[in-house]
Coordinates of C-alpha atoms and ligand atoms in Angstrom, one line a residue:
X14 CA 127.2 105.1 140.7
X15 CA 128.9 104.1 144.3
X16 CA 131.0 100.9 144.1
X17 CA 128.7 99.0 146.4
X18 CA 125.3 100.0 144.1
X19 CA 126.9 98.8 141.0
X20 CA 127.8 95.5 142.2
X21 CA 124.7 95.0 143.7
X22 CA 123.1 95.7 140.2
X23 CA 125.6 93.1 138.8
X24 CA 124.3 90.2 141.5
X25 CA 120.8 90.9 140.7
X26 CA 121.4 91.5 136.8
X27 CA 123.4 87.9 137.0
X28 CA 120.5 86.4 139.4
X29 CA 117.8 87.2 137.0
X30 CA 119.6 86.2 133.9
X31 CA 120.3 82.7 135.5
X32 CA 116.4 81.9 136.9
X33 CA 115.5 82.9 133.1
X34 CA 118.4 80.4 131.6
X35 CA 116.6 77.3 132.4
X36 CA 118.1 75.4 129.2
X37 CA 121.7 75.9 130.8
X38 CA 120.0 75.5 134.6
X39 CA 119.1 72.0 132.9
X40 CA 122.3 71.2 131.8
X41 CA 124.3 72.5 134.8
X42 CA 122.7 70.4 137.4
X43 CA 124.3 67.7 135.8
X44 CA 127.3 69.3 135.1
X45 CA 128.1 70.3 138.3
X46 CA 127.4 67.5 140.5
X47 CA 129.8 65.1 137.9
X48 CA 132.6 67.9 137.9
X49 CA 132.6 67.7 134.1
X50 CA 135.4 70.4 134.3
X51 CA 137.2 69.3 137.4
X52 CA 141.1 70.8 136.8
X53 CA 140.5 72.4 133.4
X54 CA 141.7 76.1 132.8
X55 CA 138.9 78.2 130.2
X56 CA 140.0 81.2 128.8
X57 CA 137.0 83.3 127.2
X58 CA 136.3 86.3 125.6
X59 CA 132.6 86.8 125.1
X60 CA 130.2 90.4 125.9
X61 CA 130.9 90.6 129.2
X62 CA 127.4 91.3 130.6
X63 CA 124.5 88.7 132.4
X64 CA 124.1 86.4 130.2
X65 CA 127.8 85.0 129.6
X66 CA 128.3 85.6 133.1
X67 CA 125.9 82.8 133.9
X68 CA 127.7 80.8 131.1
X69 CA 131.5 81.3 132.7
X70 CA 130.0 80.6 136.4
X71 CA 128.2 77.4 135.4
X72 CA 131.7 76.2 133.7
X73 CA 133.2 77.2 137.1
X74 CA 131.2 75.6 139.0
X75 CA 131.6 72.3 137.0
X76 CA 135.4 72.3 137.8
X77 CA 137.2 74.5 136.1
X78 CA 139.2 77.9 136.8
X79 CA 138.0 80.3 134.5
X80 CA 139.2 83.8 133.2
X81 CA 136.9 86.1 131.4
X82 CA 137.3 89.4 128.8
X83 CA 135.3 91.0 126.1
X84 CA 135.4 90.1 122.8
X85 CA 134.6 94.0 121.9
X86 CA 135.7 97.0 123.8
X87 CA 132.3 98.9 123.7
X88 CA 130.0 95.7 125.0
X89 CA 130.5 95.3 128.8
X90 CA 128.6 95.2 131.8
X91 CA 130.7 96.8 134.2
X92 CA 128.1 96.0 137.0
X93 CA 128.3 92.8 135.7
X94 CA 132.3 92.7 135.5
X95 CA 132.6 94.1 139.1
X96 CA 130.1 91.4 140.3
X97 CA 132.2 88.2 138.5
X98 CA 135.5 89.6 140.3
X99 CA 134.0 90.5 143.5
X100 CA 131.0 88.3 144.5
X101 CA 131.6 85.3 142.3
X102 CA 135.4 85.0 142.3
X103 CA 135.5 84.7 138.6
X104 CA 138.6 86.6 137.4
X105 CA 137.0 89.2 134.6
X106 CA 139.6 91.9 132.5
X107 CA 136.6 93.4 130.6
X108 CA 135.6 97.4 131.2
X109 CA 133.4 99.2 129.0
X110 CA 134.7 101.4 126.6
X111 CA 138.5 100.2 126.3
X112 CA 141.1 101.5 124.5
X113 CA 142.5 98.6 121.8
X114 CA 145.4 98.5 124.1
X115 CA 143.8 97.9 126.7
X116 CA 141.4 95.6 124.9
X117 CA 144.5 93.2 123.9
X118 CA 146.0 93.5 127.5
X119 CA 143.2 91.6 129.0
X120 CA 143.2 89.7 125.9
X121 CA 146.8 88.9 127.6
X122 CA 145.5 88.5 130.9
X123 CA 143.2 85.6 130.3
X124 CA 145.6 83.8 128.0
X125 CA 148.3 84.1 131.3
X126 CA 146.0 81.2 132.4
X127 CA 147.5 78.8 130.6
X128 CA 144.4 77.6 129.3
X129 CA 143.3 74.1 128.5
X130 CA 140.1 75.6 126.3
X131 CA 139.5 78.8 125.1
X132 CA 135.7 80.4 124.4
X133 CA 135.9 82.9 121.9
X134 CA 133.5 85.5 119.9
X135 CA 135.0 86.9 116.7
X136 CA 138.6 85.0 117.2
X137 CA 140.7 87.5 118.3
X138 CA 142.0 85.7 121.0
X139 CA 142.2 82.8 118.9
X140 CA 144.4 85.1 116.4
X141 CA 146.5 86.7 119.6
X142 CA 147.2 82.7 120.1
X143 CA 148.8 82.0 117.0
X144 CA 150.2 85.1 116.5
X145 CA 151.6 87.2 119.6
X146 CA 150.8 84.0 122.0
X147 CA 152.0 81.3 120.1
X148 CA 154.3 79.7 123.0
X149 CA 150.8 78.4 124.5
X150 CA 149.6 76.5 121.4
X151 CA 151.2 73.2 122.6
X152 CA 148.5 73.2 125.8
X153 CA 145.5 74.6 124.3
X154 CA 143.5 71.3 122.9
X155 CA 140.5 73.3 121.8
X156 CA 138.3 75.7 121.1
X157 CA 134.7 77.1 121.0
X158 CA 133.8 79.9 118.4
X159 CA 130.4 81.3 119.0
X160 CA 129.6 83.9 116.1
X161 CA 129.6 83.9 111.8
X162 CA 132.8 86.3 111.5
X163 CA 134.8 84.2 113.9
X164 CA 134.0 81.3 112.0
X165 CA 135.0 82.7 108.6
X166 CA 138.1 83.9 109.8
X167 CA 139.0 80.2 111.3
X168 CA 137.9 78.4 108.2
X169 CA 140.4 80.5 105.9
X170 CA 143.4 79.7 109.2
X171 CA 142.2 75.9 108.9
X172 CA 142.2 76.1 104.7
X173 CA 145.9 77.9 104.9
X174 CA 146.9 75.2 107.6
X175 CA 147.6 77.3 109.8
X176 CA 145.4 76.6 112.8
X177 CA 146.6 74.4 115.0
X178 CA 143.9 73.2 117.6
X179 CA 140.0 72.0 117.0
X180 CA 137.8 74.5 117.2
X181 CA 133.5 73.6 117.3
X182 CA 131.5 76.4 114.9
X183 CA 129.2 76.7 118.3
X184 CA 127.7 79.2 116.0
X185 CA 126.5 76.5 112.9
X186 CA 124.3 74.6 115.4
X187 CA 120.6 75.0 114.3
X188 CA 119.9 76.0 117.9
X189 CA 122.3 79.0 118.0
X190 CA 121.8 80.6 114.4
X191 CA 118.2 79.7 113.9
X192 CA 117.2 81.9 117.1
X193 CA 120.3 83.9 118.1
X194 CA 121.4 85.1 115.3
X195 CA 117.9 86.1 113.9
X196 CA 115.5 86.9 116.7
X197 CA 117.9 87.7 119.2
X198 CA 120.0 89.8 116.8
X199 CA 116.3 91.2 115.7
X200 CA 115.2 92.4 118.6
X201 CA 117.9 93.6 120.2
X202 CA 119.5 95.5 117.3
X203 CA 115.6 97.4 117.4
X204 CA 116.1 98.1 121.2
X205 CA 120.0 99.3 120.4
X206 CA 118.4 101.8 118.0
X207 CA 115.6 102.7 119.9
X208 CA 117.6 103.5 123.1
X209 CA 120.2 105.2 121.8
X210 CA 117.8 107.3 119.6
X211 CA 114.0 107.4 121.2
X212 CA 112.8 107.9 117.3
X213 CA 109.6 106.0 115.6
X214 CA 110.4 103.4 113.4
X215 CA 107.1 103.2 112.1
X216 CA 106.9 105.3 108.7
X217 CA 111.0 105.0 108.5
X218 CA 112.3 104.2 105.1
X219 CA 115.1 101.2 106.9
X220 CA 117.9 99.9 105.1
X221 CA 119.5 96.8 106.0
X222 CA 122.8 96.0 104.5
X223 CA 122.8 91.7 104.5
X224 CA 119.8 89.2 104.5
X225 CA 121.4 86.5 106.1
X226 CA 120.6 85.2 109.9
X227 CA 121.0 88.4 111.5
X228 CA 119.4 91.0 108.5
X229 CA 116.7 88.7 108.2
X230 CA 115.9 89.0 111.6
X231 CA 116.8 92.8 111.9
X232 CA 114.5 93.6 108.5
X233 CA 111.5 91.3 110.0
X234 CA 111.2 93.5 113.3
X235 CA 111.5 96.7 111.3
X236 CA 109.0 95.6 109.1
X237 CA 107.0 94.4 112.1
X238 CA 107.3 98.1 113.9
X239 CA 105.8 99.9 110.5
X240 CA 109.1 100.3 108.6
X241 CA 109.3 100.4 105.1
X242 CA 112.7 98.3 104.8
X243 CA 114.9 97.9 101.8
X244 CA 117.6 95.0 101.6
X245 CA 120.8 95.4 99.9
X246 CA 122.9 92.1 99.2
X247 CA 125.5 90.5 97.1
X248 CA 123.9 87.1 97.0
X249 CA 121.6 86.6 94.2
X250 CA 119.3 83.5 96.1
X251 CA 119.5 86.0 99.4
X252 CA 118.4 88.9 97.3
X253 CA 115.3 86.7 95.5
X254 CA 114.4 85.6 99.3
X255 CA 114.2 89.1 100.3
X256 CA 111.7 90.4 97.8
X257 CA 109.9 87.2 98.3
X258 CA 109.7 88.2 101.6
X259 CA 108.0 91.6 101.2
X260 CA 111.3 93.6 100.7
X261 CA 112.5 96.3 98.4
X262 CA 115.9 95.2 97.3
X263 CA 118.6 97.6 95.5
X264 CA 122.2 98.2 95.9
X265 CA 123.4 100.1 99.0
X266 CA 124.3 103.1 96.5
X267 CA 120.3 103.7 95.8
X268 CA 118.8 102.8 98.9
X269 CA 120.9 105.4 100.8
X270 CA 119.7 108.0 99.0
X271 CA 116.6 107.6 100.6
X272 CA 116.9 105.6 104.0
X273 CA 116.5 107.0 107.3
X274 CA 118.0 104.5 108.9
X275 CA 120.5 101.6 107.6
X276 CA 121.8 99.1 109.5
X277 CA 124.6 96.4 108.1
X278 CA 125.3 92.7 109.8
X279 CA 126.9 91.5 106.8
X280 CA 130.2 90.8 108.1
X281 CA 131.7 92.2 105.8
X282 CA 133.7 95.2 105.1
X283 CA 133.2 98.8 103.5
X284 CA 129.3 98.1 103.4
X285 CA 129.0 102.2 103.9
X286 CA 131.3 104.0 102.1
X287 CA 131.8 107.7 101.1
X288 CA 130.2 107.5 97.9
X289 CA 127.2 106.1 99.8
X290 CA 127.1 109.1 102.7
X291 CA 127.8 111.7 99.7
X292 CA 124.2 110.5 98.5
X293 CA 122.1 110.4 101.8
X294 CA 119.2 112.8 103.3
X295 CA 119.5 115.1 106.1
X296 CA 119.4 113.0 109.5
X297 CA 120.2 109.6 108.4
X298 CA 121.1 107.3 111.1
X299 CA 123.9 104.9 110.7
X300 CA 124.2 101.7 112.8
X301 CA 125.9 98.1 112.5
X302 CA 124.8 94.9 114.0
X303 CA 127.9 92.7 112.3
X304 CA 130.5 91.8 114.3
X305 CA 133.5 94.0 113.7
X306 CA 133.2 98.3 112.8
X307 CA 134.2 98.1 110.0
X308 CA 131.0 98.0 108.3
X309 CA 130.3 101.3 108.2
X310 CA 133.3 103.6 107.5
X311 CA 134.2 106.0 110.1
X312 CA 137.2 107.6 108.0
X313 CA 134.8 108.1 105.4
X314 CA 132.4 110.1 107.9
X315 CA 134.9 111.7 109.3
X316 CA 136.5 113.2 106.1
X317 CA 133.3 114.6 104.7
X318 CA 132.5 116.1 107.7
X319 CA 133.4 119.7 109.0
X320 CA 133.3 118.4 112.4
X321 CA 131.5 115.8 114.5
X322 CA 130.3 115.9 118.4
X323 CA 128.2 113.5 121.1
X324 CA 124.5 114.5 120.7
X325 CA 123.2 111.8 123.1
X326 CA 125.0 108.9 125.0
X327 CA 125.8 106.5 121.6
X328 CA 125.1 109.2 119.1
X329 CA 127.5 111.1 117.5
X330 CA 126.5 113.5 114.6
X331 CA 128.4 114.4 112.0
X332 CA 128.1 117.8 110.4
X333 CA 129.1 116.6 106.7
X334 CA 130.9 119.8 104.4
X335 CA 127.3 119.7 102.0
X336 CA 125.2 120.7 104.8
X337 CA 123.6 117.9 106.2
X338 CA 123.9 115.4 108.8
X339 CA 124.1 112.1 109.6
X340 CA 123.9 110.3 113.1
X341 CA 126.8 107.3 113.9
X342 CA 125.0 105.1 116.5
X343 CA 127.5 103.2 119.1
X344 CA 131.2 104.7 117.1
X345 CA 130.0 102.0 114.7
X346 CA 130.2 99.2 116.7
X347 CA 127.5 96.0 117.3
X348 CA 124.9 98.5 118.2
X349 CA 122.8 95.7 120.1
X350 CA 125.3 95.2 122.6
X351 CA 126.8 99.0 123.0
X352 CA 123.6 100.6 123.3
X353 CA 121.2 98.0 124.0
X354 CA 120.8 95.1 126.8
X355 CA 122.6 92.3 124.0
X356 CA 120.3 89.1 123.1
X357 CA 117.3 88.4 125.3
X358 CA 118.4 86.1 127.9
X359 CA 116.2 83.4 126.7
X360 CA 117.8 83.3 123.3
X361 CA 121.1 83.2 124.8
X362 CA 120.1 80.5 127.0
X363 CA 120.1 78.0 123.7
X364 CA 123.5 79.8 122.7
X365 CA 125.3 79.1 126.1
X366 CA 123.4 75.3 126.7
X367 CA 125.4 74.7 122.9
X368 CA 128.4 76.3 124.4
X369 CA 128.3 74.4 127.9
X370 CA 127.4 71.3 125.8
X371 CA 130.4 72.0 123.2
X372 CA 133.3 72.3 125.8
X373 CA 132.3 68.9 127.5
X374 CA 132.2 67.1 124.0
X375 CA 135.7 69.1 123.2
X376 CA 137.0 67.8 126.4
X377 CA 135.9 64.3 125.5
X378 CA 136.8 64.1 122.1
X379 CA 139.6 67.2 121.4
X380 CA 143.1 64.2 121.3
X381 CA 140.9 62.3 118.5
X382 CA 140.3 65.3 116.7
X383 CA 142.8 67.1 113.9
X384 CA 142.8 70.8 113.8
X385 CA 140.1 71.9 112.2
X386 CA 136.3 73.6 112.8
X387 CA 134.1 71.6 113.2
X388 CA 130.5 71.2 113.2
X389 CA 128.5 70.3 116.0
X390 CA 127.1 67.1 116.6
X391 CA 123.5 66.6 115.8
X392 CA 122.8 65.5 119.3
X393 CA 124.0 67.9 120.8
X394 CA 121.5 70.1 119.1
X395 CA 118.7 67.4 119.5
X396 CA 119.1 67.9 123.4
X397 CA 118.9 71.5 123.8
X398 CA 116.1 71.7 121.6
X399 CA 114.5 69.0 123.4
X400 CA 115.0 70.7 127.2
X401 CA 114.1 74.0 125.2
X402 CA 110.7 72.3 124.5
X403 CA 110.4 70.7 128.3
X404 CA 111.2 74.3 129.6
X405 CA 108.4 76.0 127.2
X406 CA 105.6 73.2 128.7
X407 CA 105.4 72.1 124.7
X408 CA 104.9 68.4 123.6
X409 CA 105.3 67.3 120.3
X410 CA 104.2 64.1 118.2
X411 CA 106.6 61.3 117.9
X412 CA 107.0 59.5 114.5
X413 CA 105.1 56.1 114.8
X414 CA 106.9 52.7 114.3
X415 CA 105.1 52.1 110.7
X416 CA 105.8 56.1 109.8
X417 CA 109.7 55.5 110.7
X418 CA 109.6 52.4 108.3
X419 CA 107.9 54.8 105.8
X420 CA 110.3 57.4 106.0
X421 CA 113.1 55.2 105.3
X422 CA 111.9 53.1 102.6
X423 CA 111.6 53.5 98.9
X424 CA 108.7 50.9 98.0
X425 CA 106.0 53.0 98.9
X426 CA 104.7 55.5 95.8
X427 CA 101.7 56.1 94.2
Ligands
NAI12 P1 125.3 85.4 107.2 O1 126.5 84.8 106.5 O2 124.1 84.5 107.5 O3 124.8 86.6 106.4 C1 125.6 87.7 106.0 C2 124.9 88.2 104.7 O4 125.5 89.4 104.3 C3 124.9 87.2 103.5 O5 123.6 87.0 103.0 C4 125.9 87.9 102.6 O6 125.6 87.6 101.2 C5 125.6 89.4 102.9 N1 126.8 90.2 102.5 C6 128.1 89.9 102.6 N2 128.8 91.0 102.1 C7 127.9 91.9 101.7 C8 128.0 93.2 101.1 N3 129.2 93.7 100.8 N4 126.9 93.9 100.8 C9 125.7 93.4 101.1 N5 125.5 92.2 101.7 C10 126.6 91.4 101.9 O7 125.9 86.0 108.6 P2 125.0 86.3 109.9 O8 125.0 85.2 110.8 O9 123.8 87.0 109.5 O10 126.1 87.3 110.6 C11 126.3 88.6 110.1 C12 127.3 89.4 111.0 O11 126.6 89.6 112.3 C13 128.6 88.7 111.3 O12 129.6 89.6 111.5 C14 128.3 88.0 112.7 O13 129.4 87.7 113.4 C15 127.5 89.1 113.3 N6 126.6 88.7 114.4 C16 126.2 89.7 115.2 C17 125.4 89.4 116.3 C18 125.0 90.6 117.2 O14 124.7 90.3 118.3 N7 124.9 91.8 116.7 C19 124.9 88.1 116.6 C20 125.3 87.1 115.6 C21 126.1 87.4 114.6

């Protein structure tokens, strides 16, 4: 595509992300005409496609001088990329389809800032801070951290001591798991696979691999498109909840043995193994919605096979040594984002209000605060679900005076 047609498709891409993000339009009136940001540096490293570039602009536009990458070499927007640098003056390093070299180099580039706050997604450039960056730590106060593997990692840095600024779990508020993490990661895991594949899911046998936020979500769309879906966990309550649900639930070792399709978001590692592809039918088609690739093991695929080639943009079949084949959606990678259009943009929109919200607070409160990760404050979560509400046309009843004394008393019984 010509330069000038694929930053025209960024613009528009970006324009119709930000008429749909009217939680963070809200918000960023407000933010804006106070200059909540005024003099700050923001370092971030989100998907680099519409949705966070709405996100990094509004920040911008409140004050600050911001720097964007990807958090994940395989999920940009380049029209989207070309259109932050070009049009909106927003320095962006992200490209789709990076090497890891060049994935760390703009990892370097957006830490050259100097940054006051960083936005992360995963922590990697959280990690290249105290690691590689580590002469920076002194003028970082803070950090956001938007998804459940970025989180784990920073709780086990805070538990060994060793992380050395506040960082908000953007990801624990209600209004960014609750929705993003199961309906957005629902649906747009299904359009991933459905892109990248234009196969039926009705009549599949579907595996998911995890029946937290996201599997939930992923297993309830597959069920809702005619799958038959099996869940595989490690968590006995998780496991009960998913047969309560409707689900089969076996180990990973059974269910591939009949799936047509598994997908893992457990965030965890080694969810497909060789023992696991040894077992599965002709066909099967492998993808992972967690947040790093190594759910699904591409050595393993790559040994038992005799060779391997691109069948269709994001497929890759693999000719395995007993004769059969398997198809590797998006070289293992979050399949939603590197074949499909990421999170609708309304779901993002509560995402990015918590975000927008989370770096003010941060701002306000980061000198009082001891490094740590933190939760986010219930108000914060109160507000954007309240605007959410506003935006949606909904009302809701309001506890009456006598049922607030009721709630909080313990005289009344029966
Ligand atoms: P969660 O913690 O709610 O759920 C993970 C589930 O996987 C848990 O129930 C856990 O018991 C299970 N699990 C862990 N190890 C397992 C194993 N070896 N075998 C089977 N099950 C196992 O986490 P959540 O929020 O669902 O996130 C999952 C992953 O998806 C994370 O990597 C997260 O960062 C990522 N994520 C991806 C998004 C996307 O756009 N694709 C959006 C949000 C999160």
């Amino acid at each position: 595509m010509a330069k000038n047609e694929l930053l025209e498709k960024g613009v528009n891409r970006i324009e119709w992300a930000k008429t749909h993000m009217k939680v963070l339009g809200k918000i960023r009136e407000r933010m804006v005409k106070e200059k909540v940001f005024e003099g700050l540096k923001v370092g971030m490293a989100l998907h680099t496609e519409a949705k966070t570039a709405v996100l990094a602009l509004t920040i911008q536009e409140a004050g600050a001088e911001v720097r964007l990458t990807s958090c994940n070499p395989l999920s940009t927007d380049d029209s989207v990329a070309l259109a932050l640098n070009e049009k909106y003056g927003l320095e962006t390093y992200a490209k789709k389809g990076q090497s890891n070299k060049d994935y760390y180099n703009s990892l370097n580039k957006v830490l050259d800032i100097k940054p006051d706050y960083v936005i992360d997604d995963g922590a990697d450039l959280i990690f290249l801070l105290h690691t590689k960056r580590k002469e920076l730590l002194g003028k970082v106060k803070g950090a956001n951290e938007e998804t459940t593997t970025g989180i784990m990692r920073l709780r086990a840095m805070a538990q060994e001591g060793a992380l050395k600024f506040p960082v908000m779990s953007v990801n624990d508020a209600y209004m960014k798991y609750l929705f993003d993490n199961r309906y957005g990661t629902g649906q747009s895991t299904m359009d991933g696979i459905m892109t990248a594949t234009n196969l039926v899911l009705a009549g599949k046998n579907f595996v998911v691999a995890g029946y937290g936020w996201c599997g939930r979500g992923i297993a309830m769309r597959a069920k809702g498109m005619g799958a038959d879906v099996t869940v595989c966990e490690v968590d006995a309550i998780r496991a009960i909840e998913a047969k309560l649900d409707g689900f089969a639930v076996m180990p990973m070792r059974e269910a591939a043995r009949h799936a047509d399709m598994i997908v893992s978001a457990t965030g965890c590692k080694d969810i497909v193994t060789a023992e696991d592809i040894k077992v599965m039918r002709d066909g099967c088609v492998l993808a992972n919605s967690g947040h790093f690739d190594n759910e699904i093991s591409k050595a393993a695929l790559e040994k038992l096979s005799k060779k391997h080639r691109k069948v269709r943009e994001m497929v890759e079949e693999y000719q395995l040594k007993n004769g059969r084949k398997v198809y590797l959606l998006a070289d293992g990678r979050l399949v939603n984002l590197a074949a499909g259009q990421g999170h609708p943009v309304e779901i993002m929109d509560m995402s990015f209000a918590i975000q927008a919200l989370c770096l003010e607070y941060l701002d306000f409160s980061a000198q009082t605060l001891e490094p740590d990760v933190y939760d986010v404050p219930d108000h914060l979560d109160d507000m954007v679900a309240r605007i959410k509400l506003e935006t949606m046309g909904i009302r809701i009843d309001r506890l009456s005076k006598g049922q607030q004394n009721y709630v909080r008393s313990w005289r009344e019984g029966t």
